[in-house]
Coordinates of C-alpha atoms and ligand atoms in Angstrom, one line a residue:
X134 CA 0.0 0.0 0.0
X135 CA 1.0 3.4 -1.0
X136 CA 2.4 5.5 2.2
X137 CA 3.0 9.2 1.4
X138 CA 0.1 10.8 2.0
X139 CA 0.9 13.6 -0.4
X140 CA 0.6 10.6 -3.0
X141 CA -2.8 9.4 -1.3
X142 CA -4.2 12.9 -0.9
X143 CA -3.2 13.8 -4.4
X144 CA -5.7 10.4 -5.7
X145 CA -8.0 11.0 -3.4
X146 CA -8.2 14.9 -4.7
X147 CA -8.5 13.8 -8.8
X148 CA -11.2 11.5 -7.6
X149 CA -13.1 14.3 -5.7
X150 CA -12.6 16.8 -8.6
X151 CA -14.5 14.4 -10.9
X152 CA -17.1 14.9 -8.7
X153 CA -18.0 17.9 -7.6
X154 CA -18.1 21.8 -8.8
X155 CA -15.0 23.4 -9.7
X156 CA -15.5 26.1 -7.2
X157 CA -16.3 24.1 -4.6
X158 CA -13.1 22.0 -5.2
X159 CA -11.0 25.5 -5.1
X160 CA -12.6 26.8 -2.2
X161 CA -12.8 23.5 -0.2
X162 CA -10.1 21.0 -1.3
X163 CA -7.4 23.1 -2.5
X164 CA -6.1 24.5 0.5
X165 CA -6.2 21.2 2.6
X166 CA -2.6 19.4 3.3
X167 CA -2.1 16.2 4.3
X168 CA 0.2 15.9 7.1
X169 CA 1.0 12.3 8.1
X170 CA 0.0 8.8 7.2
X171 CA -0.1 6.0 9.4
X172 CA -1.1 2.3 8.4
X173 CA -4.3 3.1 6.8
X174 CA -4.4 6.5 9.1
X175 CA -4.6 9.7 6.9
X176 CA -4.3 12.9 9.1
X177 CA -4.9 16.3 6.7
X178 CA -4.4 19.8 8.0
X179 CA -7.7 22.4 7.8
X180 CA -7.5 26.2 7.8
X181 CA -10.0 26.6 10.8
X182 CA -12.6 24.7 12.5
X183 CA -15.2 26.1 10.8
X184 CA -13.7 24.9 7.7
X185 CA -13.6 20.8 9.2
X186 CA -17.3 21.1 9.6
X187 CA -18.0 22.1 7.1
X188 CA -16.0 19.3 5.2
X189 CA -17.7 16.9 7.9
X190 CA -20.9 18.5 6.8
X191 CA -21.1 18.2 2.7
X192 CA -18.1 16.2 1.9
X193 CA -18.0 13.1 4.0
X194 CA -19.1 10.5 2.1
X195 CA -17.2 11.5 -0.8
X196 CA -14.2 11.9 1.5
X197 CA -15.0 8.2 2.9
X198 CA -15.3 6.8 -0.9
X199 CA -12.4 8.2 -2.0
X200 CA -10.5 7.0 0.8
X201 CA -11.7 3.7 0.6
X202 CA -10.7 3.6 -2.8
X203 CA -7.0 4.6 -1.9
X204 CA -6.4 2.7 2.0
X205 CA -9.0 0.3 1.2
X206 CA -11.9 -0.2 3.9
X207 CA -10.5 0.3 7.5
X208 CA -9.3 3.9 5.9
X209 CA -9.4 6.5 8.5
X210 CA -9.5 10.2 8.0
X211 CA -8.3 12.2 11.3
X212 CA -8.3 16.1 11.2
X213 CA -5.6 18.5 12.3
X214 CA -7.2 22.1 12.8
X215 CA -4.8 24.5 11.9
X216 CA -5.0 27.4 14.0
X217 CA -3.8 31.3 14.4
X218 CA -4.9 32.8 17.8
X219 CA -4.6 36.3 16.0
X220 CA -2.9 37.5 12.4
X221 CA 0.4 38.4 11.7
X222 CA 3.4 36.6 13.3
X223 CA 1.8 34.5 15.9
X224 CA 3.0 30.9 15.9
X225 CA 0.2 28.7 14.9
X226 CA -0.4 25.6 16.4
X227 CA -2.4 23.3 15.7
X228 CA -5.3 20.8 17.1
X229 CA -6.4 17.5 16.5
X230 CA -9.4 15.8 16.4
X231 CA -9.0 12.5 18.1
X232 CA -9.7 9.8 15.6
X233 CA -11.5 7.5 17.4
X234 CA -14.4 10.6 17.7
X235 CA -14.0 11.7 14.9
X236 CA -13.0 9.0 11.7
X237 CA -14.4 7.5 8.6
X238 CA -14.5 3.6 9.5
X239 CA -16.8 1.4 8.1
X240 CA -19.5 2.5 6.1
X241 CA -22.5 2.3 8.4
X242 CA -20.6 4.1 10.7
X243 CA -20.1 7.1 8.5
X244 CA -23.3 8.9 9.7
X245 CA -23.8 7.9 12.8
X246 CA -20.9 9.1 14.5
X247 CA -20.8 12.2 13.4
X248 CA -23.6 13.8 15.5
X249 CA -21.9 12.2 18.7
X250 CA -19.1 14.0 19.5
X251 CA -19.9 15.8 22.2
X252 CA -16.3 17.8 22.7
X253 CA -16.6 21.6 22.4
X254 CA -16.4 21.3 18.8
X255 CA -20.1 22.2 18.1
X256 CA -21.0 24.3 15.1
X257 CA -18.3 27.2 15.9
X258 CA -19.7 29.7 13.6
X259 CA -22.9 29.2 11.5
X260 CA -23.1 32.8 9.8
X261 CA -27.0 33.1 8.4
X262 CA -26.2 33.6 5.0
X263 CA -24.3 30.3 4.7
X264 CA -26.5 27.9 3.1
X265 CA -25.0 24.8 1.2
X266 CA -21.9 25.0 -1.3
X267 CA -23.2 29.0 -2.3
X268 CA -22.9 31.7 0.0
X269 CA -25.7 33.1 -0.4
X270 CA -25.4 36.7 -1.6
X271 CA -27.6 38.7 0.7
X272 CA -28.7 40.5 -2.8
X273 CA -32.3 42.6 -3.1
X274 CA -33.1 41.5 -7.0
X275 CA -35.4 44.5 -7.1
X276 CA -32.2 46.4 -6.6
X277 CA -30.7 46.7 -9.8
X278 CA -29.6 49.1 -12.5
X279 CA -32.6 49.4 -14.6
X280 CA -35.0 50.8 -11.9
X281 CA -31.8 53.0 -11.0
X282 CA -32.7 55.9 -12.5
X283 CA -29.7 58.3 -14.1
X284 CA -29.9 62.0 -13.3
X285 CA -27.3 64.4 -12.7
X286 CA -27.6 63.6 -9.1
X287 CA -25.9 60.1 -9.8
X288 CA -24.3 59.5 -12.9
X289 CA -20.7 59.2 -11.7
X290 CA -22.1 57.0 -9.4
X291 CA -24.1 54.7 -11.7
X292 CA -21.5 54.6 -14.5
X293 CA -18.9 53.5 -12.3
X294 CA -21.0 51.4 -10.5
X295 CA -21.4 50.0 -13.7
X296 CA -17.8 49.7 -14.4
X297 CA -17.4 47.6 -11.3
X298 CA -19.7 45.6 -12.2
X299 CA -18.7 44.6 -16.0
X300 CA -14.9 44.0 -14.4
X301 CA -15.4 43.4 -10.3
X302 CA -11.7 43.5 -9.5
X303 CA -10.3 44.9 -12.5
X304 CA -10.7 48.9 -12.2
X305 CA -9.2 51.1 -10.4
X306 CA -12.4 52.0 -8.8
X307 CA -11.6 49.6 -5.7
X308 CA -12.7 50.1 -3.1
X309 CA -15.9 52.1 -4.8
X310 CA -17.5 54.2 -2.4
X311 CA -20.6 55.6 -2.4
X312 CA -21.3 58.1 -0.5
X313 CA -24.3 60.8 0.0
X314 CA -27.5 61.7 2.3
X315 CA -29.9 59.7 3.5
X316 CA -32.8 58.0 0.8
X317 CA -30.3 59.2 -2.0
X318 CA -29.9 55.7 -3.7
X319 CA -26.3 54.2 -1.9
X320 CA -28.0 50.6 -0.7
X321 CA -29.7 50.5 -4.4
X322 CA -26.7 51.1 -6.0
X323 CA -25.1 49.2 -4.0
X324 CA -27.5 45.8 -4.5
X325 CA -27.5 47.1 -8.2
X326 CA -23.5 46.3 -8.7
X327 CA -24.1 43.1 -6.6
X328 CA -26.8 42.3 -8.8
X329 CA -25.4 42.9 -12.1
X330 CA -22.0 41.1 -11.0
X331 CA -24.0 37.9 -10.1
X332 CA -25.8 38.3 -14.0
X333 CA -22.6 38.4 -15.3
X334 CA -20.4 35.9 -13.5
X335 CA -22.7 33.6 -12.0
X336 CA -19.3 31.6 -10.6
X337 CA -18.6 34.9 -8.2
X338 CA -18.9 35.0 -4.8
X339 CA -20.7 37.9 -4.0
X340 CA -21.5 39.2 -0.4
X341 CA -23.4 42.1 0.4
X342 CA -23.8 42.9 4.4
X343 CA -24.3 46.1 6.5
X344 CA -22.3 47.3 8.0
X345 CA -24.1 46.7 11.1
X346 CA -25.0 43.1 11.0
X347 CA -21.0 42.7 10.2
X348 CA -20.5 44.0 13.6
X349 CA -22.6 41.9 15.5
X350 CA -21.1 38.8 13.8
X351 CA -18.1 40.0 14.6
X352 CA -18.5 40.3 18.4
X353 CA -20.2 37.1 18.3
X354 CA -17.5 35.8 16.6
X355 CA -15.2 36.9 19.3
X356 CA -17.6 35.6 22.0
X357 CA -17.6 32.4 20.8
X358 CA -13.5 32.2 19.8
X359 CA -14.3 32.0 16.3
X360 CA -12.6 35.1 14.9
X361 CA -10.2 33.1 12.7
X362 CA -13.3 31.5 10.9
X363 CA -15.0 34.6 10.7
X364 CA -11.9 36.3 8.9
X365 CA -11.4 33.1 6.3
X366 CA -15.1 33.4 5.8
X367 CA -15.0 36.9 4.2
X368 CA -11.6 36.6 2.8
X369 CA -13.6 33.8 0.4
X370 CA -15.3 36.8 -1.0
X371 CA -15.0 38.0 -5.1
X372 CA -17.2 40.8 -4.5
X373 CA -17.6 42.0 -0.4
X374 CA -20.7 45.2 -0.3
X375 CA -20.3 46.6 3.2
X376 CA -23.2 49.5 3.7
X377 CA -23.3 52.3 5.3
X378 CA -19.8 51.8 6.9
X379 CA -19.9 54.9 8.8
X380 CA -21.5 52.5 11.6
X381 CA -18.1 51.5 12.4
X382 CA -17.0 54.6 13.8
X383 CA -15.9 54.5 17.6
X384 CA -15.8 50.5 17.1
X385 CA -11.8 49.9 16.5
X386 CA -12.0 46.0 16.9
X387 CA -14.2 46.2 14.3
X388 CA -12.7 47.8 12.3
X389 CA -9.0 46.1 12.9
X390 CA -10.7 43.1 10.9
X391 CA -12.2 45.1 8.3
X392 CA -9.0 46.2 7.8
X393 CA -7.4 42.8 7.5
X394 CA -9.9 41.4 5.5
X395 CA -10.1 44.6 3.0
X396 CA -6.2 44.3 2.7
X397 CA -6.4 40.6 2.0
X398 CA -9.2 40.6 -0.7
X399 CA -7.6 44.0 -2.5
X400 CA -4.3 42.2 -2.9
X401 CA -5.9 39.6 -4.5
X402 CA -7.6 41.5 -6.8
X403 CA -11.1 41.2 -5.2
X404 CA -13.0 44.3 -5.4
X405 CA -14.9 46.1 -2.0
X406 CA -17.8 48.7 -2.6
X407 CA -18.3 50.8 0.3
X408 CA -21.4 52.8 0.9
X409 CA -21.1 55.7 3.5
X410 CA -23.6 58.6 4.7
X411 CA -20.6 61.0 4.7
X412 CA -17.6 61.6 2.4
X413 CA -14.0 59.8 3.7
X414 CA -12.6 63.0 5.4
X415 CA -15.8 64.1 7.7
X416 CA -15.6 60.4 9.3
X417 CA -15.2 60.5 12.2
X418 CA -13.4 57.9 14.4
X419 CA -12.8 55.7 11.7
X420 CA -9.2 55.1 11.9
X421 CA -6.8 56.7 9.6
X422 CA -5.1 53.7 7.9
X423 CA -8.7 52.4 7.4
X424 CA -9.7 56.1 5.9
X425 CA -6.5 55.9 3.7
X426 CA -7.4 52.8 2.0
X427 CA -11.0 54.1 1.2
X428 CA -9.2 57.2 -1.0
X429 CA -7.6 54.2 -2.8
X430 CA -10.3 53.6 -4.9
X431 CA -12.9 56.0 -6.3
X432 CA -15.5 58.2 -4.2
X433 CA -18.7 58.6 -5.6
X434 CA -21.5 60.9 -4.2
X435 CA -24.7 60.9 -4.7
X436 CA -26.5 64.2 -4.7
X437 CA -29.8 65.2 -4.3
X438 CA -32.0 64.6 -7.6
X439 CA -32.8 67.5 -9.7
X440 CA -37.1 68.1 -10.6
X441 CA -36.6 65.8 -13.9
X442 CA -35.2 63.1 -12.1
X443 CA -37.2 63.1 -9.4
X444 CA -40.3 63.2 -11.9
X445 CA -38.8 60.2 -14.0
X446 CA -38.1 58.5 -10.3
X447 CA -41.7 58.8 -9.9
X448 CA -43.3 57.4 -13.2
X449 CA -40.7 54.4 -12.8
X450 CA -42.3 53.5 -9.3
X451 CA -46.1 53.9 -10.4
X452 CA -45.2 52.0 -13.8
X453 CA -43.7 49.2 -11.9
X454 CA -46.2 49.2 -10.1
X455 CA -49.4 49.1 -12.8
X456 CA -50.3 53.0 -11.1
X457 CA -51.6 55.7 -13.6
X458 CA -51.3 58.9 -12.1
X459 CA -52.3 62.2 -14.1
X460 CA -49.4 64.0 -14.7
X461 CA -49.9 67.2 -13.5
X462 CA -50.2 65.2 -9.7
X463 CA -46.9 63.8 -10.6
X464 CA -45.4 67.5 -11.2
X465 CA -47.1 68.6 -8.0
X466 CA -45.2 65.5 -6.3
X467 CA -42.0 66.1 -7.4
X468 CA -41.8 70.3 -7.3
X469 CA -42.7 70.0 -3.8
X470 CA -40.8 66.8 -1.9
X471 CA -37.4 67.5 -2.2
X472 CA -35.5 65.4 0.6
X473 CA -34.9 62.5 -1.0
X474 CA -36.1 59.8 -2.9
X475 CA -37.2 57.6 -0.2
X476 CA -39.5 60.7 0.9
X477 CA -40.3 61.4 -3.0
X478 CA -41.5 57.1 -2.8
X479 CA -43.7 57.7 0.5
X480 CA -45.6 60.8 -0.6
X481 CA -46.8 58.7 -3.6
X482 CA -47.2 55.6 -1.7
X483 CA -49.5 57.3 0.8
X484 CA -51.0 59.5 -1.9
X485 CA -52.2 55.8 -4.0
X486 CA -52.9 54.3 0.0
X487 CA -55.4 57.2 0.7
X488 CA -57.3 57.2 -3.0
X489 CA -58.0 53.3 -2.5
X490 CA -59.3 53.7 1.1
X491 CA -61.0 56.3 0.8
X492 CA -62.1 55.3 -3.1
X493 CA -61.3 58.5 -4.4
X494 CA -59.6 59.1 -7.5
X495 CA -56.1 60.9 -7.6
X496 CA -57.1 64.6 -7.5
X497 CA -54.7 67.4 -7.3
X498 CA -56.9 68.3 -4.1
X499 CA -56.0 65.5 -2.6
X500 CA -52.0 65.8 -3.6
X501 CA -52.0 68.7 -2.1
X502 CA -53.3 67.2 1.0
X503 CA -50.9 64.3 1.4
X504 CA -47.9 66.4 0.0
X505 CA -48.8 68.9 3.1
X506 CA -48.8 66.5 5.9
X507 CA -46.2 64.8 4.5
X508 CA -43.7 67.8 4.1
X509 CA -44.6 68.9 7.8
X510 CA -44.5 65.6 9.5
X511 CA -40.8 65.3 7.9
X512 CA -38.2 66.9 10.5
X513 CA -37.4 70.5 9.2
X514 CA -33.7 71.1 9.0
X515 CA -32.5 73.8 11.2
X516 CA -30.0 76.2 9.5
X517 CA -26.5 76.9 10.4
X518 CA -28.0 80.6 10.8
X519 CA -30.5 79.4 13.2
X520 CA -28.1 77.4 15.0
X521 CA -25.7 79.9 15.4
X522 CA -28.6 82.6 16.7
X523 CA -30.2 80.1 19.1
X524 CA -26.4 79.6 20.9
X525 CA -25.6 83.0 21.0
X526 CA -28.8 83.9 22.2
X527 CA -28.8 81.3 25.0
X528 CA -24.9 82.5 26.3
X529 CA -26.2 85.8 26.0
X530 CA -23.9 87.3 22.6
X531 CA -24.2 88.5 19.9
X532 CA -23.6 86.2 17.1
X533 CA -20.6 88.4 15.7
X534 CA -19.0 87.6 19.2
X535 CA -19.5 83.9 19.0
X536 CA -17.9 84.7 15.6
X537 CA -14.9 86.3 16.0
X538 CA -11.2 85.2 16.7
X539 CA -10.9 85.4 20.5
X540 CA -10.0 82.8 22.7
X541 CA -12.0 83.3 25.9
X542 CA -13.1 80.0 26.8
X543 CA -16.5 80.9 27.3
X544 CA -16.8 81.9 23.9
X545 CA -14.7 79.6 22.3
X546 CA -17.0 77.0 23.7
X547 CA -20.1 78.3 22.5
X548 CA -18.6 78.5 19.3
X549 CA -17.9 74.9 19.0
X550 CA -21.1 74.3 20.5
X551 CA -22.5 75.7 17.5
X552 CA -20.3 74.1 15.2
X553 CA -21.4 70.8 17.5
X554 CA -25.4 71.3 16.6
X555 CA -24.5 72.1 12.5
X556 CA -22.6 68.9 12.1
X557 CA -25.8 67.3 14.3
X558 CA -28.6 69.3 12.6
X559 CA -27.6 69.8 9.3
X560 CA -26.5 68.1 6.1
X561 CA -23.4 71.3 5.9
X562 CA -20.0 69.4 5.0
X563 CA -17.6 70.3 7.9
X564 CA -15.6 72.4 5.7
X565 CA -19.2 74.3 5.3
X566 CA -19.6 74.6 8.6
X567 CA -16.2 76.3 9.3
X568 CA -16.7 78.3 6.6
X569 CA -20.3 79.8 7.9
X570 CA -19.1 80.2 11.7
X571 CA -16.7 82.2 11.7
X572 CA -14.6 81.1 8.6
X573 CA -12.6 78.2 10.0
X574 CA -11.4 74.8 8.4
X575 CA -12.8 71.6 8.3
X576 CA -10.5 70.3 11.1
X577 CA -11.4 73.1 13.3
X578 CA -15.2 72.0 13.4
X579 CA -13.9 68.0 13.8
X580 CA -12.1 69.4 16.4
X581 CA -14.7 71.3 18.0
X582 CA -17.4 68.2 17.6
X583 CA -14.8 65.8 19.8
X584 CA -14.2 68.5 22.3
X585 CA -17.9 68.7 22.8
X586 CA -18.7 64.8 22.8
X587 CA -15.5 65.0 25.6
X588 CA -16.9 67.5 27.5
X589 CA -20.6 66.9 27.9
X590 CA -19.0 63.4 29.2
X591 CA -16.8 65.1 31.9
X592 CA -17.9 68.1 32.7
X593 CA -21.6 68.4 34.2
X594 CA -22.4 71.9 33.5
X595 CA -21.2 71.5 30.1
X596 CA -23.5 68.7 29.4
X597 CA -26.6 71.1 30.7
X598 CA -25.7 73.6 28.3
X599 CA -25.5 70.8 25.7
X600 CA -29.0 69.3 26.9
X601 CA -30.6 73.1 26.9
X602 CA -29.6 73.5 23.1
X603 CA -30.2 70.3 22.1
X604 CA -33.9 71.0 23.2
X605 CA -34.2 74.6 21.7
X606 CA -33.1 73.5 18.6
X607 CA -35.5 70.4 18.5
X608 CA -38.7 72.3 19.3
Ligands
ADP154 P1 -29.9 55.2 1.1 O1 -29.3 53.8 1.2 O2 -28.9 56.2 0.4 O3 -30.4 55.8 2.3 P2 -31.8 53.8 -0.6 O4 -30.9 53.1 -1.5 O5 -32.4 53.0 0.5 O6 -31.1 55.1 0.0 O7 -32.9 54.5 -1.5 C1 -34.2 55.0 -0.9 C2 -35.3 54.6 -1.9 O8 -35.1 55.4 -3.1 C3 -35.2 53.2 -2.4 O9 -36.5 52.7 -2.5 C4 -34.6 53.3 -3.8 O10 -35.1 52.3 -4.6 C5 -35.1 54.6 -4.2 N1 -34.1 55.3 -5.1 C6 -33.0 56.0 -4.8 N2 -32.4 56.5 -5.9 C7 -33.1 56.0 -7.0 C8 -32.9 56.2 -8.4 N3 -31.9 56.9 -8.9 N4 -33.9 55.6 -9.2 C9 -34.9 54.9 -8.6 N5 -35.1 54.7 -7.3 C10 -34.2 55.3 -6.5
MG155 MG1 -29.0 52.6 2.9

């Protein structure tokens, strides 16, 4: 009998490949090695733990057949974990799985045993979107480019969305970020690329994920001592989506591993897209080195839609869905919600909701009704004006004072108080900001927003004065 297990591994392999997807061989087979043979004993080494159930789960019997086929039938298959307690230099070491638990014996046995182990080696990381050999893509199919509407607002968006998608990997738009307002568009585009990608190269793995929900599976992850499987799990990625990425700020362990992963799929040519509610340089706590790598790529903002967009925005939605509206009702619409477009999509939802309940037809009376409640229910914005008048007021100076260049902490303070409630209250770009209160720079009012999250943590009266505004300027 043959006794180097590279030899018996390598047969073993050809045999596999015949049988299942190319892909699934890659991502599966490829990187396992086999470490020692012994009589009829065949230990191979596994990236993570994760990665040996997984094998355990869909590739058992084929293991066990083409084992037998190689060691004959008292083949045994015996695991060795391979594991890294963190990245970078750490020795690895390894564990194994004793092979009386956990082997391939006789064929009636192959089932059975598997379920009995009762070690700590259950499930270590099941993430949701796992489901058989696909990953499954997270992806909105009524997300896509053709219901993405082009405008001035978004057409270096789209197009290089679009570039992305045609060549995921191969532009020098990665990372692509997308970045712009609330209701602009970013998680359509976003499931749009995705989409298109998936069209295109069915083979890809594509993952989209909040931002948020990557979080959570990281701390879980970290809970449960699974970290290692949770970074090979997204370094399997073709195409990763993280959205709306500022949620990361303030969470560096988080974003350490976004780090690690985004480094490891851009040096292998894998592209990121990155959606963000704020442009790379008015995020704040996101760490530098992580900020850096977003200006690698491309940064693409969405802006507000001009009236024609908004219009053809409109006639998309009530064609899709079989709604004839008149079209001076559609022109009322769009001339008076100008938010965004998820506001644009409720005022005509409600609009078609009220005409069926109340089984009236679509008047311009009753536009006007909806549009009304529907552009006073929405929060005003405040105005860096009125921002800067209701803090001056309350400290008693004028605004010129809160202004000007002097360094008297009392006014100092109340100017970065105001320059605190723009960033809050308003949509201003920092560099706006400093530009409106009394002509400073951009990292003048990042500056002044830290001081104030500092202060109204330390300093009692300075969280009253930040409690008073915050409810002036919310009335
Ligand atoms: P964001 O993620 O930026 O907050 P969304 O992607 O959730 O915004 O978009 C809000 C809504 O507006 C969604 O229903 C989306 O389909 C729609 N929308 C945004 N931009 C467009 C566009 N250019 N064409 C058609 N629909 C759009
Ligand atoms: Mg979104």
């Amino acid at each position: 009998m043959e006794s180097n297990p590279q030899i018996v591994w390598d047969n073993c392999l050809n045999f596999v490949k015949d049988n299942i997807q190319t892909q699934a061989f890659q991502t599966w087979f490829i990187p396992i090695k086999p470490v020692k043979l012994q009589e009829d004993v065949l230990s191979i080494e596994v990236p993570s733990k994760f990665f040996y159930e997984w094998l355990e789960e869909h590739y058992v019997k084929l293991l066990k057949t083409a084992l037998t086929r190689e060691l004959g039938k008292s083949a045994r298959l015996v695991y060795v974990i391979r594991m890294e307690n963190s990245f970078g230099n750490q020795q690895p070491h390894t564990q194994q799985i004793p092979s009386n638990n956990r082997s391939i014996r006789g064929a009636q046995e192959v089932d059975a045993p598997l379920n009995s182990y009762a070690g700590e080696l259950k499930n270590p990381f099941v993430i949701p979107g796992i489901r058989n050999l696909q990953i499954e893509s997270q992806l909105n199919p009524n997300y896509n480019f053709e219901n993405f509407l082009e405008g001035d607002s978004n057409r270096l968006a789209r197009s290089a969305g679009l570039a992305v998608a045609n060549k995921p990997g191969g532009t020098s738009f990665n990372p692509l970020l997308i970045f712009g307002g609330v209701g602009l568009g970013k998680t359509h585009l976003a499931h749009a690329i995705g989409v298109d990608v998936k069209e295109k190269y069915p083979e890809k793995t594509v993952l989209y994920i909040s931002a948020e929900k990557f979080t959570q599976q990281y701390v879980d992850a970290v809970k449960k001592n699974t970290r290692n499987d949770f970074i090979h799990f997204y370094q399997l990625m073709d195409v990763l989506i993280i959205d709306d990425v500022q949620f990361l700020s303030g969470k560096s362990g988080t974003q350490d591993i976004f780090f690690h992963v985004f480094n490891h799929l851009h040096q292998n040519g894998k592209q990121v897209i990155i959606t963000s509610d704020k442009a790379p340089v008015e995020m704040q706590d996101i760490e530098q080195r992580l900020l850096s790598r977003f200006k690698w790529g491309l940064s693409a903002e969405l802006h507000l839609p001009d009236y024609e967009t908004r219009v053809s925005i409109l006639k998309n939605k009530l064609y899709n869905d079989g709604v004839e509206i008149p079209e001076p009702i559609i022109a009322y619409v769009a001339k008076h919600i100008k938010s965004n477009v998820r506001e644009l999509e409720g005022a005509i939802i409600s609009l078609i909701a009220q005409s069926s309940f109340n089984k009236a037809a679509i008047t311009l009376e009753l536009a006007k009704e909806v549009v009304n409640k529907f552009v006073k229910n929405t929060k005003r914005e405040v105005s860096i004006d009125y921002i800067q008048k209701v803090v001056s007021e309350y400290f008693q100076m004028d605004v010129d004072t809160l202004q000007s260049k002097t360094r008297k902490r009392h006014i100092v303070q109340a100017r970065q108080l105001a320059m605190y409630f723009a960033k809050k209250f308003t949509k201003a770009s920092l560099a706006s900001i400093g530009s409106q209160i009394g002509k400073r720079d951009h990292a003048t009012v990042l500056h002044a927003c830290k001081t104030v999250d500092n202060l109204s943590f330390t300093d009692k009266q300075f969280r009253k004065y930040v409690e008073d505004l915050n409810q002036k300027l919310t009335l």
